[in-house]
Coordinates of C-alpha atoms and ligand atoms in Angstrom, one line a residue:
M30 CA 23.2 14.9 -41.4
S31 CA 26.9 13.9 -40.5
I32 CA 30.1 15.1 -41.2
Q33 CA 32.3 14.1 -44.4
K34 CA 33.6 10.5 -44.1
Q35 CA 37.1 11.2 -44.6
A36 CA 37.2 13.9 -41.8
Y37 CA 35.1 11.2 -39.5
N38 CA 37.8 8.4 -40.1
A39 CA 40.7 10.9 -39.1
L40 CA 38.9 11.9 -36.2
E41 CA 38.5 8.4 -35.3
S42 CA 42.0 7.5 -35.5
V43 CA 42.9 10.2 -33.0
V44 CA 40.4 9.1 -30.4
G45 CA 39.4 5.7 -31.1
A46 CA 36.0 4.6 -32.2
K47 CA 34.6 4.6 -28.9
Y48 CA 34.8 8.4 -28.6
I49 CA 33.2 9.5 -31.9
S50 CA 29.7 9.0 -33.0
D51 CA 27.6 10.2 -35.6
D52 CA 24.5 8.0 -34.4
P53 CA 21.2 10.1 -34.7
A54 CA 20.2 9.1 -31.0
V55 CA 23.5 10.3 -29.7
C56 CA 23.4 13.4 -31.6
E57 CA 19.9 14.2 -30.8
G58 CA 21.0 13.9 -27.2
Y59 CA 23.1 17.0 -27.9
R60 CA 20.0 19.2 -29.0
S61 CA 19.5 22.6 -27.0
G62 CA 16.6 22.3 -24.7
P63 CA 13.8 21.2 -23.9
G64 CA 13.7 23.6 -21.0
G65 CA 16.2 25.5 -19.1
Y66 CA 18.4 28.6 -19.9
E67 CA 17.0 30.6 -22.9
S68 CA 14.8 27.6 -24.0
G69 CA 12.3 28.0 -26.6
L70 CA 13.2 31.4 -27.6
G71 CA 13.6 32.2 -31.2
Y72 CA 17.3 32.2 -30.8
E73 CA 17.2 28.6 -29.9
R74 CA 14.6 27.7 -32.7
V75 CA 16.5 29.6 -35.5
M76 CA 20.2 29.3 -34.6
T77 CA 20.6 25.9 -33.2
T78 CA 20.5 22.5 -34.7
I79 CA 22.0 19.2 -33.7
P80 CA 25.5 18.0 -34.4
G81 CA 26.7 16.0 -37.2
A82 CA 29.0 14.0 -35.1
V83 CA 30.2 14.4 -31.5
V84 CA 33.7 13.6 -30.4
M85 CA 35.2 13.2 -26.9
P86 CA 39.1 13.8 -26.9
K87 CA 41.2 13.3 -23.7
T88 CA 44.1 15.5 -23.7
T89 CA 45.2 18.8 -25.2
E90 CA 47.0 17.1 -27.8
E91 CA 44.0 15.1 -28.9
V92 CA 41.9 18.5 -28.8
Q93 CA 45.0 20.1 -31.0
K94 CA 44.5 17.2 -33.5
V95 CA 40.7 17.2 -33.8
V96 CA 40.7 20.9 -34.3
K97 CA 43.3 20.7 -37.0
I98 CA 41.5 17.9 -38.8
C99 CA 38.2 20.4 -38.6
N100 CA 40.5 23.1 -40.4
R101 CA 41.7 20.6 -42.9
Y102 CA 38.5 19.2 -43.8
K103 CA 36.4 22.7 -43.1
V104 CA 34.2 21.2 -40.7
A105 CA 32.7 23.8 -38.3
Y106 CA 32.8 22.6 -34.3
V107 CA 31.8 24.1 -31.2
P108 CA 33.4 23.5 -27.7
Y109 CA 31.1 22.0 -25.3
S110 CA 31.8 21.4 -21.6
T111 CA 28.5 20.4 -19.8
G112 CA 26.2 22.6 -22.1
F113 CA 24.3 23.9 -19.2
Y114 CA 24.5 27.5 -20.6
G115 CA 21.8 26.6 -23.3
P116 CA 21.6 27.3 -26.8
R117 CA 24.7 29.3 -27.1
S118 CA 26.7 26.1 -26.1
H119 CA 25.2 24.2 -29.0
C120 CA 25.7 23.7 -32.7
H121 CA 24.7 26.4 -34.8
V122 CA 25.3 25.3 -38.4
E123 CA 24.5 22.1 -40.2
N124 CA 26.7 19.2 -40.1
E125 CA 28.9 20.5 -37.3
L126 CA 31.2 18.8 -34.9
L127 CA 30.5 19.1 -31.3
I128 CA 33.6 18.8 -29.2
D129 CA 32.5 17.1 -25.8
L130 CA 35.4 18.2 -23.3
K131 CA 34.2 16.0 -20.4
R132 CA 37.0 13.5 -20.6
L133 CA 39.4 16.4 -19.9
N134 CA 39.1 15.7 -16.3
S135 CA 42.5 16.1 -14.8
F136 CA 43.0 17.4 -11.3
E137 CA 45.6 18.7 -9.3
I138 CA 45.6 20.7 -6.0
D139 CA 48.5 23.0 -4.8
E140 CA 47.5 23.3 -1.4
K141 CA 50.8 25.3 -0.6
H142 CA 50.2 27.9 -3.3
F143 CA 46.6 28.0 -3.2
H144 CA 45.4 26.8 -6.4
I145 CA 44.0 24.0 -8.4
V146 CA 44.7 22.9 -11.8
V147 CA 41.9 21.3 -13.8
G148 CA 40.7 20.0 -17.2
S149 CA 37.7 21.4 -19.0
G150 CA 35.7 18.4 -18.0
V151 CA 35.9 19.0 -14.3
I152 CA 33.0 20.5 -12.7
Y153 CA 33.0 22.8 -9.4
S154 CA 31.4 20.3 -7.0
P155 CA 34.7 18.2 -6.5
I156 CA 36.8 21.4 -6.8
Q157 CA 35.1 23.0 -4.0
Q158 CA 35.1 20.0 -1.7
E159 CA 38.9 19.2 -2.3
A160 CA 39.6 22.9 -1.5
M161 CA 37.5 22.8 1.6
N162 CA 39.3 19.7 2.7
K163 CA 42.5 21.9 2.6
G164 CA 41.0 24.8 4.2
A165 CA 40.4 26.9 1.1
Y166 CA 37.2 27.8 -1.1
V167 CA 36.5 29.2 -4.5
I168 CA 33.5 30.7 -6.0
I169 CA 30.7 28.7 -7.7
G170 CA 28.1 30.7 -9.6
G171 CA 24.3 30.5 -9.2
G172 CA 24.5 28.0 -12.4
G173 CA 25.4 25.5 -9.9
A174 CA 28.4 23.1 -8.8
Q175 CA 27.6 20.8 -11.6
A176 CA 28.9 23.5 -14.5
S177 CA 32.5 23.3 -15.8
A178 CA 34.7 25.6 -13.9
I179 CA 36.8 26.3 -16.9
A180 CA 33.6 27.3 -18.9
N181 CA 32.2 29.2 -16.0
L182 CA 35.5 31.2 -15.6
I183 CA 35.8 32.3 -19.3
G184 CA 32.4 33.6 -19.1
D185 CA 31.0 34.4 -15.8
G186 CA 32.4 33.5 -12.5
W187 CA 30.4 35.4 -9.7
S188 CA 28.0 34.9 -6.9
P189 CA 27.3 36.6 -3.4
L190 CA 30.8 35.3 -2.3
S191 CA 32.2 37.7 -4.8
H192 CA 31.7 40.5 -2.1
R193 CA 35.1 39.0 -0.6
I194 CA 36.7 37.4 -3.6
G195 CA 36.0 39.7 -6.2
L196 CA 36.6 39.7 -10.2
P197 CA 37.0 36.3 -11.8
H198 CA 39.1 37.5 -14.5
R199 CA 42.0 37.5 -11.5
R200 CA 41.5 33.9 -10.5
I201 CA 42.4 32.9 -13.8
L202 CA 46.3 31.6 -13.5
G203 CA 48.5 29.7 -16.1
T204 CA 46.1 28.5 -18.9
E205 CA 46.3 26.6 -22.1
L206 CA 44.3 27.7 -25.1
V207 CA 44.0 25.6 -28.2
L208 CA 43.6 28.4 -31.0
P209 CA 41.0 27.8 -33.8
D210 CA 43.9 26.5 -35.9
G211 CA 45.0 23.9 -33.7
E212 CA 48.1 25.8 -32.3
L213 CA 48.6 25.6 -28.5
V214 CA 48.9 29.0 -26.5
K215 CA 50.4 28.7 -22.8
M216 CA 49.6 31.6 -21.0
G217 CA 51.0 33.1 -17.6
S218 CA 53.8 31.2 -16.3
L219 CA 52.9 28.2 -18.1
A220 CA 54.8 30.1 -21.3
E221 CA 57.9 29.7 -19.2
G222 CA 57.7 26.5 -17.3
S223 CA 55.5 23.9 -16.1
D224 CA 54.3 25.7 -12.8
P225 CA 50.8 27.4 -13.4
F226 CA 51.1 29.5 -10.3
W227 CA 50.8 33.1 -12.4
G228 CA 48.1 34.0 -14.6
D229 CA 49.4 37.5 -16.4
G230 CA 51.7 37.7 -19.3
P231 CA 54.4 37.2 -20.5
G232 CA 53.8 40.5 -22.6
P233 CA 50.2 41.4 -23.0
D234 CA 47.7 40.0 -20.5
L235 CA 46.3 37.3 -23.0
R236 CA 43.4 36.4 -20.4
G237 CA 41.3 39.2 -22.2
L238 CA 41.4 36.8 -25.2
L239 CA 39.8 34.3 -23.3
R240 CA 36.8 36.2 -22.1
G241 CA 36.9 39.9 -22.6
F242 CA 34.2 40.8 -20.1
T243 CA 31.7 38.3 -19.9
G244 CA 32.7 35.8 -22.6
L245 CA 33.4 35.1 -26.2
R246 CA 31.3 31.8 -25.9
G247 CA 33.4 29.4 -27.6
C248 CA 34.5 31.3 -30.8
L249 CA 38.1 32.0 -30.2
G250 CA 39.5 28.5 -29.2
I251 CA 39.4 25.9 -26.5
V252 CA 40.7 26.2 -23.1
T253 CA 41.8 22.8 -22.1
K254 CA 43.5 23.4 -19.0
M255 CA 43.6 26.1 -16.2
A256 CA 45.0 26.8 -12.7
I257 CA 42.3 28.4 -10.8
K258 CA 43.3 30.4 -7.5
T259 CA 41.6 29.1 -4.3
L260 CA 41.5 31.6 -1.5
P261 CA 41.8 30.8 2.3
F262 CA 38.6 29.6 4.1
Q263 CA 38.4 28.2 7.8
P264 CA 39.2 24.7 8.8
E265 CA 35.8 23.4 10.2
P266 CA 33.9 21.0 7.8
L267 CA 30.5 21.9 6.0
V268 CA 28.4 18.8 6.5
P269 CA 25.9 17.7 3.9
T270 CA 22.4 17.2 5.3
G271 CA 18.9 16.6 4.4
V272 CA 16.9 14.2 1.6
A273 CA 16.6 15.6 -2.0
P274 CA 15.0 18.3 -2.9
N275 CA 15.5 19.6 0.8
T276 CA 19.6 19.2 0.9
A277 CA 21.8 21.8 2.4
L278 CA 25.3 22.0 4.2
A279 CA 25.1 22.4 7.8
L280 CA 27.3 25.2 8.9
P281 CA 29.7 25.3 11.9
Q282 CA 28.0 28.3 13.6
K283 CA 31.1 29.8 15.3
R284 CA 33.0 29.9 11.9
V285 CA 30.2 30.3 9.0
K286 CA 26.8 31.9 9.3
W287 CA 24.4 33.4 7.5
V288 CA 22.2 36.4 8.9
N289 CA 19.3 38.0 7.5
F290 CA 18.3 41.6 8.2
Q291 CA 15.0 43.2 7.4
M292 CA 15.6 47.0 6.5
P293 CA 13.3 50.0 6.7
S294 CA 14.0 51.1 3.2
K295 CA 15.9 50.7 0.0
A296 CA 18.2 53.6 0.9
A297 CA 19.1 51.7 4.2
Q298 CA 19.4 48.3 2.3
V299 CA 22.1 50.1 0.1
K300 CA 23.8 52.0 2.8
A301 CA 24.2 48.7 4.8
M302 CA 26.2 47.3 1.6
F303 CA 28.5 50.4 1.5
E304 CA 29.1 50.4 5.3
I305 CA 29.9 46.5 5.6
G306 CA 32.4 47.0 2.4
K307 CA 34.0 49.9 4.4
A308 CA 34.3 48.0 7.5
E309 CA 35.9 45.0 5.3
I310 CA 34.1 42.4 7.3
A311 CA 31.9 39.4 5.8
G312 CA 32.1 36.8 3.1
A313 CA 28.9 37.8 1.3
V314 CA 26.4 40.7 1.5
T315 CA 23.4 40.6 -0.9
K316 CA 19.8 41.7 -1.5
V317 CA 17.1 38.7 -1.1
P318 CA 14.6 39.3 -3.7
L319 CA 11.0 38.3 -2.3
F320 CA 10.9 36.0 -5.4
W321 CA 13.7 33.7 -4.0
R322 CA 12.0 33.2 -0.9
A323 CA 9.0 31.9 -2.8
I324 CA 11.1 29.6 -4.8
A325 CA 13.1 28.3 -1.9
K326 CA 10.0 27.5 0.1
A327 CA 8.2 25.7 -2.8
E328 CA 8.7 22.2 -3.5
C329 CA 6.7 22.0 -7.0
K330 CA 5.4 24.5 -9.5
E331 CA 1.9 24.4 -7.9
E332 CA 3.0 25.4 -4.5
F333 CA 5.3 28.1 -6.0
W334 CA 2.2 29.8 -7.5
E335 CA 0.3 29.4 -4.4
I336 CA 2.9 31.2 -2.3
W337 CA 3.7 33.8 -5.1
G338 CA 0.0 34.5 -5.9
K339 CA -0.4 36.0 -2.4
E340 CA 2.1 38.7 -3.1
T341 CA 1.3 42.1 -4.3
E342 CA 3.2 45.2 -6.0
E343 CA 3.1 46.5 -2.5
S344 CA 4.8 43.5 -0.6
I345 CA 7.5 43.4 -3.4
K346 CA 8.3 47.2 -3.1
N347 CA 8.4 47.0 0.7
F348 CA 10.4 44.1 1.1
F349 CA 14.3 45.1 2.0
I350 CA 16.6 42.2 3.2
V351 CA 20.2 42.4 3.4
R352 CA 21.6 38.7 3.7
V353 CA 25.0 38.7 5.1
L354 CA 27.4 35.7 5.5
L355 CA 29.7 35.7 8.2
I356 CA 33.1 33.8 8.0
G357 CA 35.7 33.3 10.7
Y358 CA 38.3 33.2 8.4
T359 CA 41.2 33.1 11.0
S360 CA 39.4 32.3 14.2
E361 CA 36.1 32.6 16.2
E362 CA 37.3 35.8 17.6
Q363 CA 37.3 37.5 14.3
M364 CA 34.1 36.1 13.7
Q365 CA 32.9 37.6 16.9
Y366 CA 34.3 40.8 15.8
D367 CA 32.8 41.0 12.5
E368 CA 29.6 40.1 14.0
N369 CA 29.6 43.0 16.4
V370 CA 30.6 45.5 13.7
L371 CA 27.7 44.1 11.5
N372 CA 25.2 44.6 14.4
D373 CA 26.6 48.3 14.9
I374 CA 26.0 49.0 11.5
M375 CA 22.6 47.4 11.6
T376 CA 21.5 49.1 14.7
E377 CA 22.4 52.4 13.3
L378 CA 20.4 51.8 10.0
G379 CA 17.5 50.3 11.8
G380 CA 18.1 46.6 10.5
I381 CA 16.2 44.0 12.3
A382 CA 17.7 40.4 12.6
R383 CA 15.5 37.6 11.2
P384 CA 15.7 33.8 12.0
T385 CA 18.1 32.2 9.6
K386 CA 18.6 28.7 8.8
P387 CA 22.2 27.4 10.1
S388 CA 22.7 26.0 6.7
D389 CA 23.4 26.7 3.3
E390 CA 21.5 25.7 0.2
S391 CA 22.5 28.1 -2.6
W392 CA 25.8 29.7 -2.7
I393 CA 28.7 27.7 -1.1
K394 CA 28.2 24.4 -3.1
N395 CA 25.0 25.2 -5.2
A396 CA 22.9 22.2 -6.2
D397 CA 19.6 24.1 -6.7
S398 CA 19.9 26.0 -10.1
A399 CA 17.2 24.0 -11.8
G400 CA 14.8 25.7 -9.5
M401 CA 15.3 28.9 -11.6
W402 CA 12.9 27.3 -14.1
L403 CA 10.3 25.6 -11.9
M404 CA 7.8 28.3 -12.3
C405 CA 7.5 28.3 -16.0
G406 CA 9.7 26.0 -17.7
S407 CA 12.2 28.6 -19.0
Y408 CA 14.4 31.3 -18.1
I409 CA 17.2 33.8 -18.6
S410 CA 19.1 36.5 -17.1
V411 CA 18.8 39.5 -19.4
D412 CA 21.6 41.3 -17.5
Y413 CA 24.2 40.3 -14.9
I414 CA 26.8 43.2 -14.6
I415 CA 29.7 44.3 -12.3
E416 CA 29.8 47.9 -12.1
S417 CA 29.7 50.6 -9.4
L418 CA 27.3 49.8 -6.3
S419 CA 25.2 53.0 -7.3
Q420 CA 24.6 51.5 -10.8
A421 CA 23.9 48.2 -9.5
T422 CA 21.2 49.4 -7.2
V423 CA 19.3 51.1 -9.7
H424 CA 19.8 49.3 -12.9
G425 CA 16.8 46.8 -12.3
E426 CA 14.4 49.4 -11.8
S427 CA 14.7 50.3 -15.7
Y428 CA 14.3 46.7 -16.4
A429 CA 11.0 46.3 -14.5
D430 CA 9.5 49.2 -16.5
L431 CA 10.5 48.0 -19.7
K432 CA 9.2 44.5 -18.7
K433 CA 5.9 45.7 -18.2
K434 CA 5.1 46.2 -22.1
Y435 CA 6.2 42.5 -22.4
T436 CA 4.1 40.7 -19.7
P437 CA 2.7 38.4 -20.7
P438 CA 4.4 36.3 -22.3
L439 CA 6.8 37.2 -19.3
M440 CA 5.7 35.9 -16.0
P441 CA 4.0 38.3 -13.9
D442 CA 5.9 39.4 -11.0
N443 CA 4.6 42.7 -9.9
G444 CA 7.3 44.6 -10.9
D445 CA 10.0 42.9 -9.0
P446 CA 13.3 44.9 -9.8
G447 CA 15.8 41.9 -9.5
W448 CA 18.7 41.4 -7.5
F449 CA 21.9 43.3 -6.5
Q450 CA 24.9 42.8 -4.2
S451 CA 28.2 44.0 -3.0
F452 CA 31.1 43.1 -5.1
E453 CA 35.0 43.5 -3.8
L454 CA 34.1 44.9 -0.6
G455 CA 31.6 47.6 -1.9
H456 CA 34.2 49.1 -4.2
Q457 CA 31.6 47.4 -6.8
G458 CA 28.3 46.2 -7.2
Y459 CA 26.5 43.4 -9.1
S460 CA 23.2 43.3 -10.4
E461 CA 21.3 40.8 -12.1
F462 CA 17.8 40.8 -13.8
L463 CA 16.0 37.5 -14.5
V464 CA 12.8 36.7 -16.6
Y465 CA 10.6 33.7 -17.0
W466 CA 8.2 32.4 -19.5
D467 CA 6.3 29.5 -20.8
Q468 CA 8.3 27.9 -23.8
D469 CA 5.1 26.4 -25.1
E470 CA 3.6 29.9 -25.6
D471 CA 4.2 32.4 -28.2
T472 CA 7.6 33.9 -27.3
T473 CA 7.8 36.7 -29.7
G474 CA 7.3 39.1 -26.7
V475 CA 10.3 37.5 -24.9
D476 CA 12.7 37.8 -28.2
H477 CA 11.6 41.5 -28.4
F478 CA 12.3 42.4 -24.9
Y479 CA 15.7 40.8 -24.8
L480 CA 16.7 43.1 -27.5
E481 CA 15.0 46.0 -26.6
T482 CA 16.8 45.9 -23.1
A483 CA 20.1 46.4 -25.0
K484 CA 18.7 49.5 -26.7
M485 CA 17.8 50.8 -23.1
N486 CA 21.2 50.2 -21.5
I487 CA 22.3 52.5 -24.6
K488 CA 19.9 55.0 -24.1
E489 CA 20.0 55.2 -20.2
R490 CA 23.9 55.0 -20.5
F491 CA 24.2 51.8 -18.3
Y492 CA 27.1 49.5 -18.7
T493 CA 26.1 45.9 -19.6
S494 CA 27.4 42.4 -19.6
L495 CA 25.2 41.5 -22.7
L496 CA 28.1 42.6 -25.2
G497 CA 29.9 40.6 -27.7
P498 CA 28.0 37.7 -28.9
H499 CA 25.2 38.0 -26.5
Q500 CA 23.5 40.9 -28.5
P501 CA 23.6 42.0 -32.0
L502 CA 27.3 43.2 -32.3
Y503 CA 26.6 46.0 -34.8
L504 CA 24.0 47.2 -32.0
T505 CA 26.2 47.4 -29.2
G506 CA 29.7 47.9 -30.9
P507 CA 29.4 51.4 -31.8
M508 CA 28.1 52.3 -28.5
Y509 CA 30.5 50.8 -26.2
G510 CA 34.1 51.4 -26.6
P511 CA 33.2 53.0 -29.0
N512 CA 33.5 50.8 -31.6
Y513 CA 34.7 47.6 -29.7
H514 CA 33.1 45.3 -32.4
E515 CA 35.7 46.2 -34.9
W516 CA 38.4 45.0 -32.4
L517 CA 36.7 42.0 -31.7
L518 CA 36.1 41.3 -35.5
K519 CA 39.6 41.8 -36.2
V520 CA 40.7 39.3 -33.7
K521 CA 38.5 36.8 -34.7
D522 CA 39.5 37.1 -38.4
E523 CA 43.3 37.0 -37.3
F524 CA 42.9 33.8 -35.4
D525 CA 40.2 32.0 -37.2
P526 CA 40.1 33.5 -40.7
I527 CA 37.6 30.8 -41.9
W528 CA 35.4 30.9 -38.7
V529 CA 35.8 27.2 -38.2
C530 CA 35.3 27.9 -34.6
H531 CA 31.6 28.0 -33.2
P532 CA 30.2 30.0 -36.4
P533 CA 28.6 32.4 -36.6
V534 CA 29.6 33.4 -33.1
P535 CA 30.3 36.3 -32.3
L536 CA 27.8 37.5 -35.2
A537 CA 25.2 35.1 -34.3
H538 CA 22.7 37.4 -32.7
D539 CA 23.0 39.9 -35.5
D540 CA 22.6 36.6 -38.0
F541 CA 19.3 35.8 -35.7
V542 CA 17.9 39.2 -36.4
E543 CA 18.3 38.9 -40.0
R544 CA 17.1 35.4 -40.3
A545 CA 13.8 35.8 -37.8
E546 CA 11.0 37.6 -39.7
W547 CA 9.6 38.7 -36.3
M548 CA 12.7 40.4 -35.4
K549 CA 13.3 42.8 -38.5
S550 CA 10.9 45.4 -37.3
L551 CA 13.0 46.3 -34.4
K552 CA 16.5 46.7 -36.5
D553 CA 17.1 50.3 -36.2
W554 CA 20.8 50.1 -36.4
E555 CA 23.3 50.2 -39.2
S556 CA 25.2 46.9 -40.2
P557 CA 26.9 45.7 -43.6
K558 CA 24.5 44.7 -46.0
K559 CA 26.0 41.3 -45.8
L560 CA 27.5 40.3 -42.3
P561 CA 31.4 40.2 -42.7
M562 CA 32.0 36.4 -42.2
P563 CA 32.5 33.5 -44.2
K564 CA 29.3 31.3 -45.0
W565 CA 28.8 28.0 -43.5
Ligands
FAD629 C1 20.2 29.0 -14.1 C2 21.6 29.4 -14.4 C3 22.1 30.3 -13.5 C4 23.3 31.0 -13.5 N1 23.9 31.8 -12.5 C5 25.2 32.2 -12.7 C6 25.8 32.8 -11.6 O1 25.1 33.4 -10.5 N2 27.1 33.2 -11.7 C7 27.7 32.6 -12.6 O2 29.1 32.9 -12.7 N3 27.3 31.8 -13.8 C8 25.9 31.5 -13.6 N4 25.4 31.0 -14.7 C9 26.4 30.3 -15.7 C10 27.0 28.8 -15.6 O3 27.0 28.6 -14.4 C11 28.1 28.6 -16.3 O4 29.0 30.0 -16.3 C12 27.9 28.3 -17.8 O5 26.7 27.3 -17.7 C13 29.3 27.6 -18.4 O6 29.6 26.1 -17.9 P1 29.1 25.0 -18.7 O7 29.7 23.7 -18.4 O8 27.8 25.1 -18.7 O9 29.6 25.4 -20.4 P2 29.0 25.3 -21.5 O10 27.4 25.4 -21.6 O11 29.3 23.8 -22.0 O12 29.7 26.3 -22.6 C14 29.3 27.7 -22.3 C15 30.1 28.3 -23.4 O13 31.5 28.2 -23.3 C16 32.1 27.6 -24.4 N5 32.9 26.7 -23.9 C17 32.7 25.5 -23.1 N6 34.0 25.0 -22.7 C18 34.9 25.6 -23.5 C19 36.3 25.6 -23.4 N7 36.8 24.7 -22.4 N8 37.1 26.5 -24.2 C20 36.4 27.4 -24.8 N9 35.0 27.7 -24.7 C21 34.2 26.6 -24.2 C22 30.7 26.8 -25.3 O14 31.1 26.7 -26.7 C23 29.6 27.6 -24.8 O15 29.5 28.9 -25.8 C24 24.2 30.4 -14.7 C25 23.7 29.6 -15.6 C26 22.4 29.1 -15.5 C27 21.9 28.3 -16.7

């Protein structure tokens, strides 16, 4: 496996011999898995392969040249930032070029106007630290501070801190996108000059082209540079403490503090979220699933199972914690005011404060995301959706019901209905449903469950984030929009008529269902006899 010699030579003349390789050992290093997100599932086994070559451009101009060469020699390519997102970030066709973007590591901070300008190789950890050094902060997803900020913001971009900060789409300011044919689009104020302070326009807001709702997963070009909005924080330092695996940030308690409340019922838990939003206090407000506590306490797989094995359907059903992050954004007095309001709300609702560590392990500068597959080896979020707070708080129960049929191979979890939290001061809600399995076992049931959740959402009329390339486009397309798939395919054909950029996304999941024998029995929706895309 390799790419054509002529194409390879042309690419080498752009980046230099040091930054391109078709060495089988190097290419093998870019195989999806083993272990981690979506690991071992049919999609990974059927749809991914190792690259024919790997190239590492340094600048936007080099990315443009690489992409133009791919178009000239008909070499399919996939953009790749850190690859943490699993199979969907990896090569899907033979002799494909993987464009590793980690050398795009430019970093500028504009303290006065609260933004940071980065290349796609910059991960969140230094962004958060530099922002905090200047009294600002950003949101880091649960995937961790080791993920690319750009890759995260064009697909995801949320955490419990979204209670205050809100939708990720709005934090994308001036951006550079190399289109699938190598042309450069400058978005927002970058279209008019060199100051990236503004993200919208000119004309239509092209940020929809970057991500839709939850991302196009690399099939409509490569973002090489983005200005990201930072938001005012508080001035005290958060100090790293502990020794791995027990590391955390020590919080300055008069300015930043987590408080856990045990609530008497789910109704009180949900009402607390609405009331906290209405009062416009706090930096984060989230449910804590019992499951998280077991993960946080356990230092190894065995210990996790020892702790988790003691839980029952009853203990899970009656566990109602609301975890609140108080931040004294402007002063200690403001923090005290927020705490007084919070205590009033909790007293009315019967919430009891529980001891909480004076530190943060998970959300301000996360480093514990690999714990997500500690229990079984593999994990996926089958949905993570921002909708109304009322949908967010019931969505997980439907998932828990459906999951029973597929447990095992899914990990037994006594009907845990997932996680929900407040978003944008309660104007919106977020829910996420996570499942775990052992990738060395037969995972057919997990593949089936994943697809059946899309049908369940359609039937129950739930909005879902797993649209676009995440599920078969011809299953979700006619039902949402309706017919959003027709628009998505028109946009793809217009900008990438030969589908050179990460084929066969966005029809990859449709293709998977056609190619995997064990998926065929589930196909009960209409689609063209031959999927409308060029063959690679
Ligand atoms: C365990 C786990 C938990 C997670 N929890 C959260 C969470 O709570 N909140 C949250 O917001 N996110 C979460 N995520 C998502 C994650 O943090 C990142 O959004 C994701 O990993 C993308 O960053 P990356 O560097 O891994 O991108 P990659 O894996 O490199 O790429 C992701 C996709 O984007 C494409 N891509 C990469 N770079 C570019 C580019 N420059 N231009 C165009 N396309 C590109 C790739 O082709 C691929 O399809 C989670 C992920 C995991 C594995």
